[in-house]
Short mmCIF file of C-alpha atoms in Angstrom, two decimals:
data_model
loop_
_atom_site.label_atom_id
_atom_site.label_comp_id
_atom_site.label_asym_id
_atom_site.label_seq_id
_atom_site.Cartn_x
_atom_site.Cartn_y
_atom_site.Cartn_z
CA MET A 1 -20.53 47.06 15.86
CA HIS A 2 -19.96 44.23 18.01
CA ASP A 3 -17.49 40.97 17.98
CA SER A 4 -18.38 39.03 14.41
CA THR A 5 -16.07 36.46 15.61
CA HIS A 6 -18.94 33.91 16.68
CA LEU A 7 -21.24 31.88 14.64
CA LYS A 8 -24.85 32.42 14.95
CA PRO A 9 -28.04 30.12 14.12
CA HIS A 10 -29.94 31.08 10.38
CA LEU A 11 -32.72 31.99 10.91
CA ASP A 12 -35.99 30.01 10.81
CA HIS A 13 -38.21 29.14 7.30
CA ARG A 14 -40.76 31.05 8.51
CA ARG A 15 -40.85 35.30 8.02
CA ARG A 16 -41.13 37.12 11.09
CA ARG A 17 -39.60 41.01 12.44
CA GLU A 18 -35.84 40.39 13.94
CA PRO A 19 -35.86 40.60 17.64
CA PRO A 20 -33.80 43.42 19.22
CA LEU A 21 -29.46 42.17 18.83
CA HIS A 22 -29.94 41.79 22.28
CA ARG A 23 -32.99 39.30 23.16
CA ARG A 24 -31.14 35.52 23.13
CA ARG A 25 -31.55 33.44 19.85
CA HIS A 26 -31.92 29.57 19.16
CA TRP A 27 -29.43 27.70 17.29
CA CYS A 28 -31.03 25.52 14.27
CA CYS A 29 -29.52 23.79 10.91
CA SER A 30 -31.06 24.24 7.73
CA PHE A 31 -30.06 21.45 5.09
CA THR A 32 -32.31 23.09 2.44
CA ASN A 33 -32.06 26.05 0.14
CA PRO A 34 -31.04 29.44 2.46
CA PRO A 35 -34.70 31.53 3.03
CA LEU A 36 -35.58 33.65 -0.20
CA SER A 37 -34.84 37.22 1.28
CA PRO A 38 -31.65 38.21 2.01
CA ASP A 39 -32.82 41.92 1.72
CA ASN A 40 -33.66 41.61 4.98
CA PRO A 41 -31.43 44.04 6.43
CA ALA A 42 -31.40 42.22 10.24
CA PHE A 43 -30.95 38.71 8.30
CA SER A 44 -27.69 40.14 6.66
CA GLN A 45 -26.34 41.00 11.02
CA SER A 46 -27.74 38.78 12.90
CA HIS A 47 -27.71 35.13 12.29
CA SER A 48 -25.15 32.07 10.83
CA LEU A 49 -25.28 28.68 10.87
CA ARG A 50 -22.42 26.31 11.08
CA SER A 51 -21.16 23.71 8.78
CA GLN A 52 -18.29 20.88 7.31
CA SER A 53 -17.59 20.20 4.21
CA SER A 54 -14.29 18.37 2.37
CA SER A 55 -12.04 20.30 0.71
CA SER A 56 -11.41 20.44 -2.57
CA CYS A 57 -14.11 22.45 -4.19
CA LYS A 58 -15.20 25.06 -6.32
CA LEU A 59 -16.16 28.43 -4.33
CA LYS A 60 -18.25 31.04 -6.57
CA THR A 61 -20.02 34.17 -4.39
CA GLU A 62 -22.69 36.35 -5.00
CA VAL A 63 -23.20 39.74 -4.21
CA LEU A 64 -26.50 40.31 -2.70
CA SER A 65 -27.55 44.71 -2.04
CA THR A 66 -29.50 45.45 1.08
CA HIS A 67 -32.06 47.54 -1.03
CA SER A 68 -35.95 47.47 -0.92
CA PRO A 69 -37.63 44.50 -2.44
CA GLN A 70 -39.07 46.81 -5.53
CA THR A 71 -35.65 48.06 -6.32
CA HIS A 72 -34.31 44.53 -6.35
CA GLN A 73 -36.66 42.99 -9.15
CA HIS A 74 -34.90 45.64 -11.63
CA GLN A 75 -31.23 44.67 -9.76
CA LYS A 76 -29.20 42.99 -12.67
CA PRO A 77 -28.17 38.96 -11.38
CA PRO A 78 -25.46 39.26 -8.80
CA LEU A 79 -21.74 38.50 -10.13
CA ALA A 80 -20.63 35.45 -10.51
CA ARG A 81 -16.80 34.45 -9.17
CA ARG A 82 -15.08 31.29 -9.27
CA ILE A 83 -12.02 30.26 -7.36
CA LEU A 84 -10.16 26.82 -8.15
CA SER A 85 -8.96 25.26 -5.13
CA PRO A 86 -6.90 23.23 -3.05
CA GLY A 87 -4.82 26.23 -3.56
CA ARG A 88 -4.60 27.18 -6.51
CA VAL A 89 -7.02 30.45 -7.17
CA SER A 90 -7.87 31.59 -11.00
CA PRO A 91 -8.64 35.17 -11.45
CA ILE A 92 -12.27 36.74 -10.60
CA SER A 93 -13.81 37.66 -13.56
CA ASP A 94 -17.18 39.85 -13.70
CA HIS A 95 -18.60 37.27 -16.35
CA PRO A 96 -19.60 33.52 -15.05
CA VAL A 97 -17.55 30.92 -16.09
CA VAL A 98 -18.05 27.53 -16.63
CA PRO A 99 -15.57 25.00 -14.40
CA GLN A 100 -13.61 22.70 -16.32
CA SER A 101 -13.54 19.40 -16.69
CA THR A 102 -10.48 18.76 -14.80
CA SER A 103 -10.76 17.24 -11.50
CA GLN A 104 -9.51 18.95 -8.89
CA LYS A 105 -12.17 17.99 -6.24
CA GLN A 106 -10.47 14.91 -3.65
CA THR A 107 -13.29 12.61 -2.52
CA LEU A 108 -13.09 11.95 0.84
CA PRO A 109 -15.05 9.36 3.15
CA LYS A 110 -18.77 11.31 3.72
CA SER A 111 -20.33 11.98 7.51
CA PRO A 112 -23.30 12.58 8.82
CA LEU A 113 -24.32 16.16 9.43
CA ILE A 114 -24.62 17.22 12.92
CA PRO A 115 -26.59 19.82 13.72
CA ALA A 116 -25.98 23.11 15.05
CA ASP A 117 -25.87 23.45 19.21
CA SER A 118 -29.52 24.17 20.45
CA GLU A 119 -28.69 27.49 22.11
CA ILE A 120 -26.75 31.00 22.76
CA SER A 121 -25.68 30.96 26.36
CA PRO A 122 -27.11 34.26 28.04
CA ARG A 123 -23.38 35.53 28.46
CA ASP A 124 -22.83 35.52 24.33
CA ASP A 125 -25.63 38.04 24.10
CA GLY A 126 -23.31 40.84 24.30
CA ASN A 127 -21.17 39.57 21.65
CA LEU A 128 -24.08 40.01 18.70
CA GLY A 129 -22.92 42.17 15.71
CA LEU A 130 -22.66 42.30 12.30
CA PHE A 131 -22.81 39.10 10.41
CA ASP A 132 -21.42 40.59 6.50
CA VAL A 133 -20.81 37.08 5.49
CA ARG A 134 -23.27 34.67 4.32
CA LEU A 135 -21.21 30.76 3.09
CA ASN A 136 -23.43 28.72 1.63
CA LEU A 137 -22.06 24.69 1.65
CA LYS A 138 -23.72 22.62 -0.75
CA GLY A 139 -23.39 19.00 -0.53
CA LYS A 140 -23.26 16.73 -3.65
CA ASN A 141 -26.27 14.79 -1.71
CA GLY A 142 -28.26 17.60 -2.55
CA ARG A 143 -27.82 18.78 1.37
CA SER A 144 -26.68 22.64 2.24
CA LEU A 145 -25.54 24.28 5.57
CA VAL A 146 -25.57 27.98 5.65
CA LEU A 147 -22.72 29.77 8.00
CA GLU A 148 -22.84 33.45 8.14
CA LEU A 149 -20.06 35.25 9.84
CA GLY A 150 -18.23 38.16 10.46
CA SER A 151 -15.56 38.69 7.85
CA ASP A 152 -12.81 39.69 10.24
CA VAL A 153 -12.73 36.65 10.65
CA LEU A 154 -12.54 35.33 7.10
CA ILE A 155 -10.20 38.25 6.28
CA ALA A 156 -7.36 37.63 8.63
CA ASN A 157 -7.12 34.06 8.12
CA SER A 158 -7.76 32.91 4.30
CA PRO A 159 -6.25 35.30 1.70
CA VAL A 160 -9.31 33.76 -0.84
CA PHE A 161 -11.78 34.79 1.23
CA ALA A 162 -10.09 38.07 1.55
CA ASP A 163 -10.24 38.68 -2.08
CA LEU A 164 -13.70 37.45 -2.44
CA ILE A 165 -14.83 39.80 0.25
CA SER A 166 -12.62 42.92 -0.70
CA ASP A 167 -13.63 42.55 -4.50
CA HIS A 168 -17.24 42.54 -3.15
CA ARG A 169 -16.77 45.86 -1.22
CA LYS A 170 -15.45 47.33 -4.24
CA ASN A 171 -18.29 47.60 -5.74
CA LEU A 172 -21.30 47.05 -3.54
CA SER A 173 -21.69 47.35 0.36
CA GLY A 174 -24.06 44.90 2.13
CA LEU A 175 -24.34 41.20 2.93
CA CYS A 176 -21.50 39.19 1.26
CA ARG A 177 -22.57 35.51 -0.27
CA ILE A 178 -20.19 32.69 -0.92
CA GLU A 179 -21.22 29.80 -2.18
CA VAL A 180 -19.74 26.28 -2.45
CA PRO A 181 -20.82 23.76 -4.63
CA ASP A 182 -20.48 20.39 -4.75
CA VAL A 183 -19.59 19.57 -1.18
CA GLU A 184 -18.55 16.27 -0.12
CA ASN A 185 -18.38 16.31 2.82
CA LEU A 186 -19.91 18.78 4.55
CA ASN A 187 -19.11 18.28 8.49
CA VAL A 188 -15.58 19.17 7.79
CA PHE A 189 -15.66 22.45 6.11
CA ARG A 190 -17.74 23.47 9.25
CA GLU A 191 -14.53 21.89 11.42
CA THR A 192 -12.29 23.48 9.04
CA ILE A 193 -13.65 27.62 9.59
CA GLU A 194 -14.32 26.63 14.17
CA LEU A 195 -10.58 26.54 13.51
CA MET A 196 -10.46 29.84 12.99
CA PHE A 197 -11.97 31.00 16.21
CA GLU A 198 -9.42 28.98 17.84
CA GLU A 199 -5.58 30.34 19.21
CA ASP A 200 -4.46 26.91 19.50
CA ILE A 201 -5.64 24.91 16.70
CA GLN A 202 -3.14 21.94 17.22
CA LYS A 203 -4.56 21.37 20.72
CA LYS A 204 -8.13 20.79 18.74
CA LEU A 205 -7.34 18.63 16.93
CA LEU A 206 -5.74 16.46 19.35
CA ASN A 207 -9.60 15.25 20.02
CA ILE A 208 -10.30 15.09 16.92
CA GLY A 209 -7.68 12.48 15.24
CA VAL A 210 -5.24 11.59 11.95
CA PHE A 211 -7.92 10.75 9.48
CA ARG A 212 -9.74 13.47 10.23
CA ALA A 213 -6.45 15.92 10.30
CA ILE A 214 -5.94 14.98 7.27
CA ASP A 215 -9.40 16.08 5.77
CA ILE A 216 -8.93 19.26 7.65
CA LEU A 217 -6.17 19.39 6.37
CA GLU A 218 -7.28 19.21 3.02
CA VAL A 219 -9.43 21.88 2.99
CA SER A 220 -7.36 24.65 4.69
CA ALA A 221 -4.97 24.17 1.86
CA GLY A 222 -7.89 24.52 -0.51
CA ILE A 223 -9.05 27.89 0.99
CA LYS A 224 -5.47 28.61 1.82
CA PHE A 225 -5.74 28.77 6.11
CA GLY A 226 -2.41 28.62 7.15
CA ARG A 227 -2.62 28.23 10.61
CA GLY A 228 -4.76 25.27 10.10
CA VAL A 229 -2.73 24.02 7.53
CA SER A 230 -0.02 24.59 9.47
CA ALA A 231 -1.48 23.17 12.46
CA CYS A 232 -2.15 20.11 10.45
CA LEU A 233 1.14 19.34 9.33
CA LYS A 234 2.66 19.89 12.84
CA TYR A 235 0.22 17.18 14.44
CA LEU A 236 0.14 14.80 11.32
CA GLU A 237 4.46 15.15 11.72
CA ALA A 238 4.54 13.72 15.70
CA VAL A 239 1.71 11.32 15.58
CA PRO A 240 1.84 7.50 14.47
CA TRP A 241 -0.12 6.45 11.51
CA THR A 242 -1.92 3.33 10.36
CA GLU A 243 -1.40 2.33 6.93
CA GLU A 244 -4.59 3.07 5.74
CA GLU A 245 -3.94 7.00 6.88
CA GLU A 246 -0.18 6.76 5.38
CA GLU A 247 -1.82 6.01 2.00
CA LYS A 248 -4.76 8.78 2.08
CA LEU A 249 -1.34 11.26 3.07
CA ARG A 250 1.07 9.71 -0.04
CA ASP A 251 -1.83 10.22 -2.27
CA LEU A 252 -2.93 13.93 -0.62
CA LEU A 253 0.62 15.98 -0.47
CA PRO A 254 1.93 15.77 -3.49
CA LYS A 255 -1.36 17.12 -4.83
CA LEU A 256 -1.48 20.26 -2.06
CA ASN A 257 1.80 21.70 -3.31
CA ILE A 258 2.18 23.04 0.43
CA ASP A 259 5.30 25.47 0.82
CA ASP A 260 5.86 24.67 4.42
CA ASP A 261 9.21 23.10 6.42
CA THR A 262 6.78 20.79 8.38
CA ALA A 263 5.45 19.48 5.17
CA THR A 264 8.74 17.98 4.07
CA ASP A 265 8.83 16.89 7.28
CA VAL A 266 6.05 14.88 6.85
CA LEU A 267 6.80 13.62 2.54
CA ASP A 268 10.43 12.33 4.82
CA ARG A 269 8.31 9.44 6.21
CA LEU A 270 7.01 9.07 2.83
CA PHE A 271 9.47 9.10 -0.04
CA THR A 272 12.85 8.95 -0.35
CA LEU A 273 15.00 9.89 -2.97
CA ASN A 274 16.78 7.29 -5.27
CA SER A 275 14.05 4.54 -3.79
CA VAL A 276 14.90 2.48 -6.71
CA ASP A 277 18.80 2.25 -6.36
CA SER A 278 18.12 2.12 -2.40
CA GLN A 279 16.25 -0.56 -2.21
CA ARG A 280 18.67 -2.80 -4.45
CA THR A 281 21.46 -2.15 -2.54
CA LEU A 282 19.54 -2.44 0.94
CA THR A 283 18.31 -5.70 -0.28
CA LYS A 284 21.86 -7.17 -1.60
CA HIS A 285 22.68 -6.01 1.84
CA LEU A 286 19.62 -8.12 3.65
CA ILE A 287 20.86 -11.14 1.96
CA TRP A 288 24.10 -10.88 2.98
CA SER A 289 23.18 -10.51 6.65
CA ILE A 290 20.95 -13.80 6.54
CA THR A 291 23.01 -15.75 4.78
CA THR A 292 25.61 -14.89 7.25
CA SER A 293 23.88 -15.07 10.15
CA THR A 294 24.88 -17.49 13.31
CA ASP A 295 21.56 -17.86 14.93
CA ALA A 296 19.23 -20.10 13.57
CA ASN A 297 16.27 -19.09 14.78
CA ALA A 298 16.83 -15.40 13.95
CA ARG A 299 18.17 -16.37 10.59
CA ASN A 300 14.82 -18.55 9.77
CA GLU A 301 12.65 -15.28 10.69
CA LEU A 302 14.53 -12.97 8.93
CA LYS A 303 14.23 -15.30 6.05
CA SER A 304 10.33 -15.21 5.92
CA LEU A 305 10.32 -11.57 6.76
CA VAL A 306 12.12 -10.20 3.53
CA LYS A 307 11.19 -13.07 1.62
CA GLY A 308 7.53 -11.44 2.16
CA LEU A 309 8.73 -8.57 1.30
CA LEU A 310 10.74 -9.57 -1.97
CA CYS A 311 7.47 -11.59 -2.80
CA LYS A 312 5.65 -10.94 -6.09
CA SER A 313 2.82 -10.86 -4.36
CA SER A 314 3.54 -8.60 -1.77
CA VAL A 315 1.79 -5.28 -1.63
CA TYR A 316 5.51 -4.23 -1.14
CA GLU A 317 6.48 -4.98 -3.95
CA LYS A 318 4.30 -3.87 -6.33
CA ASP A 319 6.11 -0.37 -7.39
CA TYR A 320 9.38 -1.75 -7.73
CA PRO A 321 11.29 -2.97 -10.89
CA ASP A 322 12.91 -6.50 -10.55
CA LEU A 323 15.68 -7.72 -7.81
CA ASN A 324 18.67 -7.21 -9.52
CA LYS A 325 19.66 -11.22 -10.62
CA GLU A 326 22.97 -10.56 -10.57
CA ASP A 327 22.96 -9.70 -6.78
CA ILE A 328 20.90 -12.55 -5.97
CA PHE A 329 23.49 -15.05 -7.97
CA ALA A 330 26.54 -13.86 -6.09
CA VAL A 331 25.22 -14.90 -2.54
CA CYS A 332 24.36 -17.96 -4.55
CA LYS A 333 27.67 -18.88 -5.98
CA SER A 334 29.28 -17.48 -2.31
CA CYS A 335 27.18 -20.31 -0.57
CA LEU A 336 27.96 -23.10 -3.18
CA GLY A 337 31.81 -22.03 -2.81
CA SER A 338 31.75 -22.79 1.20
CA LEU A 339 29.43 -25.20 0.59
CA SER A 340 31.77 -27.08 -0.92
CA SER A 341 34.69 -26.13 1.20
CA LEU A 342 32.06 -27.43 3.86
CA LEU A 343 32.29 -31.15 2.00
CA GLU A 344 35.53 -31.50 1.13
CA GLU A 345 36.58 -31.27 5.01
CA ALA A 346 34.06 -33.72 5.07
CA SER A 347 34.99 -35.66 3.33
CA SER A 348 38.24 -35.52 5.21
CA ALA A 349 40.54 -38.74 6.28
CA ASP A 350 40.74 -37.12 9.59
CA ALA A 351 37.82 -38.15 11.47
CA SER A 352 38.24 -35.25 13.82
CA LEU A 353 37.54 -32.83 11.17
CA LYS A 354 34.15 -34.32 10.32
CA PHE A 355 32.96 -32.51 13.46
CA ALA A 356 34.94 -29.63 14.33
CA LYS A 357 38.35 -28.11 13.81
CA ASN A 358 37.95 -26.45 17.03
CA LYS A 359 35.51 -26.12 19.83
CA LYS A 360 34.47 -22.77 18.85
CA ASP A 361 33.30 -23.92 15.56
CA ARG A 362 29.71 -25.30 15.60
CA PRO A 363 29.55 -28.60 13.93
CA LEU A 364 30.27 -29.82 10.34
CA ILE A 365 27.20 -31.33 9.56
CA GLU A 366 25.40 -27.78 11.19
CA ARG A 367 26.92 -25.61 9.04
CA ILE A 368 26.45 -27.89 5.89
CA SER A 369 22.57 -27.97 6.66
CA LYS A 370 22.84 -24.00 6.97
CA GLN A 371 24.60 -23.46 3.40
CA VAL A 372 21.93 -25.94 1.72
CA ASP A 373 19.20 -23.50 3.76
CA ASN A 374 20.79 -20.58 2.38
CA ILE A 375 21.02 -21.99 -1.31
CA ASN A 376 17.25 -23.03 -1.07
CA TRP A 377 15.85 -20.23 0.55
CA LEU A 378 17.83 -18.02 -2.49
CA LEU A 379 16.17 -20.57 -4.93
CA ASP A 380 12.35 -19.72 -3.87
CA ILE A 381 12.74 -16.46 -4.39
CA LEU A 382 14.26 -16.52 -7.81
CA LEU A 383 11.48 -18.76 -9.03
CA ASP A 384 9.06 -16.68 -7.76
CA HIS A 385 10.55 -14.30 -10.11
CA GLN A 386 10.79 -16.32 -12.70
CA MET A 387 14.66 -16.26 -12.41
CA ALA A 388 15.28 -19.58 -11.69
CA GLU A 389 17.05 -21.18 -15.27
CA GLU A 390 20.34 -19.74 -14.81
CA PHE A 391 20.59 -21.45 -10.54
CA ALA A 392 18.96 -24.54 -13.01
CA ASP A 393 22.09 -25.23 -15.07
CA LEU A 394 24.79 -23.70 -12.69
CA TRP A 395 23.22 -27.19 -10.42
CA ALA A 396 23.85 -29.09 -12.74
CA ASN A 397 27.53 -28.22 -13.76
CA GLN A 398 28.51 -28.61 -10.67
CA GLU A 399 30.49 -31.57 -11.09
CA GLU A 400 32.85 -31.05 -7.53
CA LEU A 401 30.22 -31.56 -5.30
CA LEU A 402 28.58 -34.63 -7.06
CA LYS A 403 32.03 -35.56 -7.25
CA MET A 404 32.16 -35.18 -3.20
CA HIS A 405 28.68 -36.94 -2.61
CA ARG A 406 30.20 -39.77 -3.82
CA ASN A 407 32.71 -39.82 -0.99
CA ALA A 408 30.77 -38.24 1.18
CA SER A 409 28.48 -40.17 4.29
CA PRO A 410 25.00 -40.66 3.49
CA MET A 411 23.81 -38.07 6.94
CA VAL A 412 25.84 -35.55 4.88
CA ARG A 413 25.37 -35.89 1.30
CA TYR A 414 22.13 -36.24 1.40
CA GLU A 415 21.86 -32.44 2.40
CA LEU A 416 22.37 -32.10 -1.70
CA SER A 417 19.78 -33.80 -2.63
CA ARG A 418 17.31 -30.95 -0.88
CA VAL A 419 18.26 -28.75 -3.34
CA SER A 420 17.86 -31.20 -5.73
CA ALA A 421 14.38 -31.80 -4.97
CA LEU A 422 13.31 -28.42 -4.60
CA LEU A 423 14.65 -27.95 -8.45
CA PHE A 424 12.86 -31.32 -9.74
CA ILE A 425 9.34 -29.90 -7.75
CA ALA A 426 9.67 -26.67 -9.60
CA LEU A 427 10.09 -28.56 -12.89
CA GLY A 428 7.24 -30.98 -12.48
CA THR A 429 4.99 -28.50 -11.06
CA ARG A 430 5.54 -25.74 -13.95
CA LYS A 431 7.36 -23.61 -11.85
CA LEU A 432 10.27 -23.61 -13.50
CA HIS A 433 11.05 -23.79 -17.67
CA CYS A 434 14.06 -25.12 -18.74
CA PRO A 435 15.33 -25.90 -22.19
CA SER A 436 15.75 -29.88 -22.78
CA GLU A 437 18.83 -29.79 -22.42
CA THR A 438 19.47 -28.20 -18.94
CA ARG A 439 16.52 -30.72 -17.72
CA LEU A 440 18.51 -33.85 -19.48
CA LYS A 441 21.61 -33.06 -17.77
CA LEU A 442 20.16 -32.12 -14.29
CA LEU A 443 18.47 -35.52 -14.38
CA GLN A 444 21.71 -37.34 -15.64
CA VAL A 445 23.92 -35.69 -12.86
CA TRP A 446 21.19 -35.59 -9.59
CA PHE A 447 19.03 -37.81 -10.53
CA SER A 448 21.23 -41.43 -9.50
CA PRO A 449 21.98 -39.21 -6.21
CA MET A 450 18.51 -38.75 -4.99
CA LEU A 451 17.67 -42.06 -5.14
CA LEU A 452 20.24 -43.01 -2.97
CA ASP A 453 19.48 -40.50 -0.41
CA PHE A 454 15.77 -40.65 -0.58
CA GLY A 455 15.47 -42.99 2.47
CA TRP A 456 17.57 -40.08 4.13
CA LEU A 457 14.77 -37.07 2.93
CA GLN A 458 11.96 -39.12 4.04
CA ARG A 459 13.50 -39.46 7.92
CA CYS A 460 15.00 -36.01 7.83
CA LYS A 461 11.89 -34.19 5.11
CA LYS A 462 12.79 -30.38 6.74
CA GLY A 463 9.66 -28.56 5.56
CA LEU A 464 10.16 -31.55 2.56
CA ASP A 465 6.73 -32.96 0.85
CA MET A 466 8.12 -36.33 -0.47
CA LYS A 467 4.61 -37.21 -2.25
CA ALA A 468 4.92 -33.97 -4.17
CA LEU A 469 8.23 -34.60 -5.37
CA GLU A 470 7.66 -38.48 -5.81
CA GLU A 471 5.21 -37.04 -8.03
CA ALA A 472 7.15 -33.91 -9.91
CA MET A 473 10.18 -36.46 -10.42
CA GLY A 474 7.84 -38.67 -12.58
CA GLN A 475 6.36 -35.54 -14.43
CA THR A 476 10.11 -34.35 -15.00
CA LEU A 477 10.99 -37.05 -16.31
CA LEU A 478 8.81 -37.34 -18.62
CA THR A 479 9.30 -34.26 -20.42
CA LEU A 480 12.27 -36.15 -21.52
CA PRO A 481 12.80 -37.57 -25.42
CA LEU A 482 12.00 -41.32 -25.07
CA LYS A 483 15.33 -42.77 -25.23
CA GLU A 484 16.84 -40.22 -22.42
CA GLN A 485 13.36 -41.47 -20.35
CA TYR A 486 14.41 -45.09 -21.12
CA ALA A 487 17.89 -45.36 -19.70
CA LEU A 488 16.71 -43.07 -16.39
CA PHE A 489 13.50 -46.01 -15.65
CA MET A 490 16.01 -48.86 -15.90
CA ASP A 491 17.79 -47.23 -13.31
CA TRP A 492 15.05 -46.59 -11.11
CA PHE A 493 13.17 -49.92 -11.54
CA GLN A 494 16.87 -51.57 -10.48
CA CYS A 495 16.89 -49.10 -7.41
CA PHE A 496 13.13 -50.08 -6.63
CA SER A 497 13.64 -53.54 -7.36
CA LYS A 498 16.41 -53.42 -4.59
CA HIS A 499 15.46 -51.05 -1.96
CA GLY A 500 11.65 -50.40 -1.76
CA SER A 501 10.47 -47.83 0.21
CA GLU A 502 13.80 -46.85 0.33
CA CYS A 503 13.43 -45.19 -3.15
CA PRO A 504 10.56 -43.31 -4.70
CA ASN A 505 7.57 -44.57 -6.24
CA LEU A 506 7.63 -43.70 -9.85
CA SER A 507 5.26 -46.99 -10.89
CA LYS A 508 2.32 -44.07 -12.47
CA SER A 509 4.93 -42.03 -14.67
CA PHE A 510 6.99 -45.99 -15.57
CA GLN A 511 3.17 -46.74 -16.91
CA ILE A 512 2.79 -44.19 -18.82
CA TRP A 513 6.37 -44.36 -20.40
CA TRP A 514 6.14 -47.34 -21.38
CA ARG A 515 2.77 -47.17 -23.52
CA ARG A 516 3.71 -44.20 -24.93
CA SER A 517 7.07 -46.12 -25.94
CA PHE A 518 5.11 -49.65 -27.04
CA LEU A 519 1.52 -48.89 -27.96
CA ARG A 520 0.87 -46.82 -30.69
CA GLY A 521 -1.95 -44.39 -32.07
CA SER A 522 -5.83 -43.96 -30.53
CA GLU A 523 -4.42 -47.20 -27.69
CA THR A 524 -2.18 -45.27 -25.85
CA PHE A 525 -4.86 -42.31 -25.96
CA SER A 526 -7.32 -44.83 -24.86
CA VAL A 527 -5.23 -46.15 -22.36
CA GLU A 528 -4.01 -43.21 -20.68
CA SER A 529 -7.52 -42.00 -20.61
CA ARG A 530 -9.01 -44.76 -18.39
#
């Protein structure tokens, strides 16, 4: 018997007598059903095609004997045997079974069929031997591809094929036919079978790439091709992945149930134990680190990074529970405590304390601005997670900060109004929903300071949208009872009449309040509509 470890081409569709085994043959591909005469002895000994496919398929075998055509006409139908893949084998039965409806196929990207090589070189003539297994791959798109090869290679590399071939040999002799229906990708299956002939599979994978190696891993696991599984895992563990490749591995590996140490290494790159608890702990640690950072540029860069990761619309947040509100508020209160200490320092009678206590300290104004930036950044995160209602109540009760605001210089106190501005914009644009009592107290405490600081906010915007602030302040006032609006609008009217552009322009909201207060019924509706 000659070497059976080489893939050989299928016969052409036309029937003709086989040449002697020492003659040269040509490669060809059959994309339709294989020839209808498997009883030809020469056919079962000499030819094979190469193909590829997806891994998760149902396999079945049909055993064809080498009797004469007359005898074959009286023969019983071939036995049907099915194997569930990947990695799960059902007991082989002599009775055909209807495939279960459970979905065990993995959908892979379809790729075009690659024709086999055109010719066998002369040096291969001496290696032609008995090819006693025909592997018929049938694609979902109606195309098919046939492999004929020696059973020794399949038995040595795949327990699935070994069991089928062994079962065939117990009952019949001749060509063993194995059929793979509903193949997603014919090319992948062919490449996987070809790897059985490679001594160094991992070296071969270097030229294939990660995405293709994942497909081959799925096929190898389905047919229990151990060397292929091990080589794919070692290759995948050693190389970086794109997000698409990572997502594909994340979906595939838990389904394969591979018992391999390298598989554990790959899984460790994809999953962590107690990921929810570790994420909460890490989030808290990152927030504390950012708020205590001393480098302004690095702090701003990290704020943007962490806020993007924690954002509700972020792809990284979709599988995790909401933020731990207590952790965020603990940092907020710490920043408010630091801000109070700094403002107390700024209100000190000793003028030298307004700049720095010693040469190593940053300027006082810079340290105050840093704490306000931290508070507004945390408030942004809370607003995104609909958790800012309690912060609005917390800010409305900052009586000590309000006293310090009255005593601080305008270039320091306006920093407090930056926090109020963010809350007013959130209320006026419907991003923050608070009870009427909270809104009233917030405006009673911080509306007048905002009128005083508006000019400084215009000169030192620090990213603040002044037009949006003006509009939001008016809209927020209009959410109060008319009686409460009256006092606040009168404060604004007096301030605006004295300071003009140094004060927010709430004329539009004032008109709406006036009409609602002194016009009645349909007249009010018609005026506001115009």
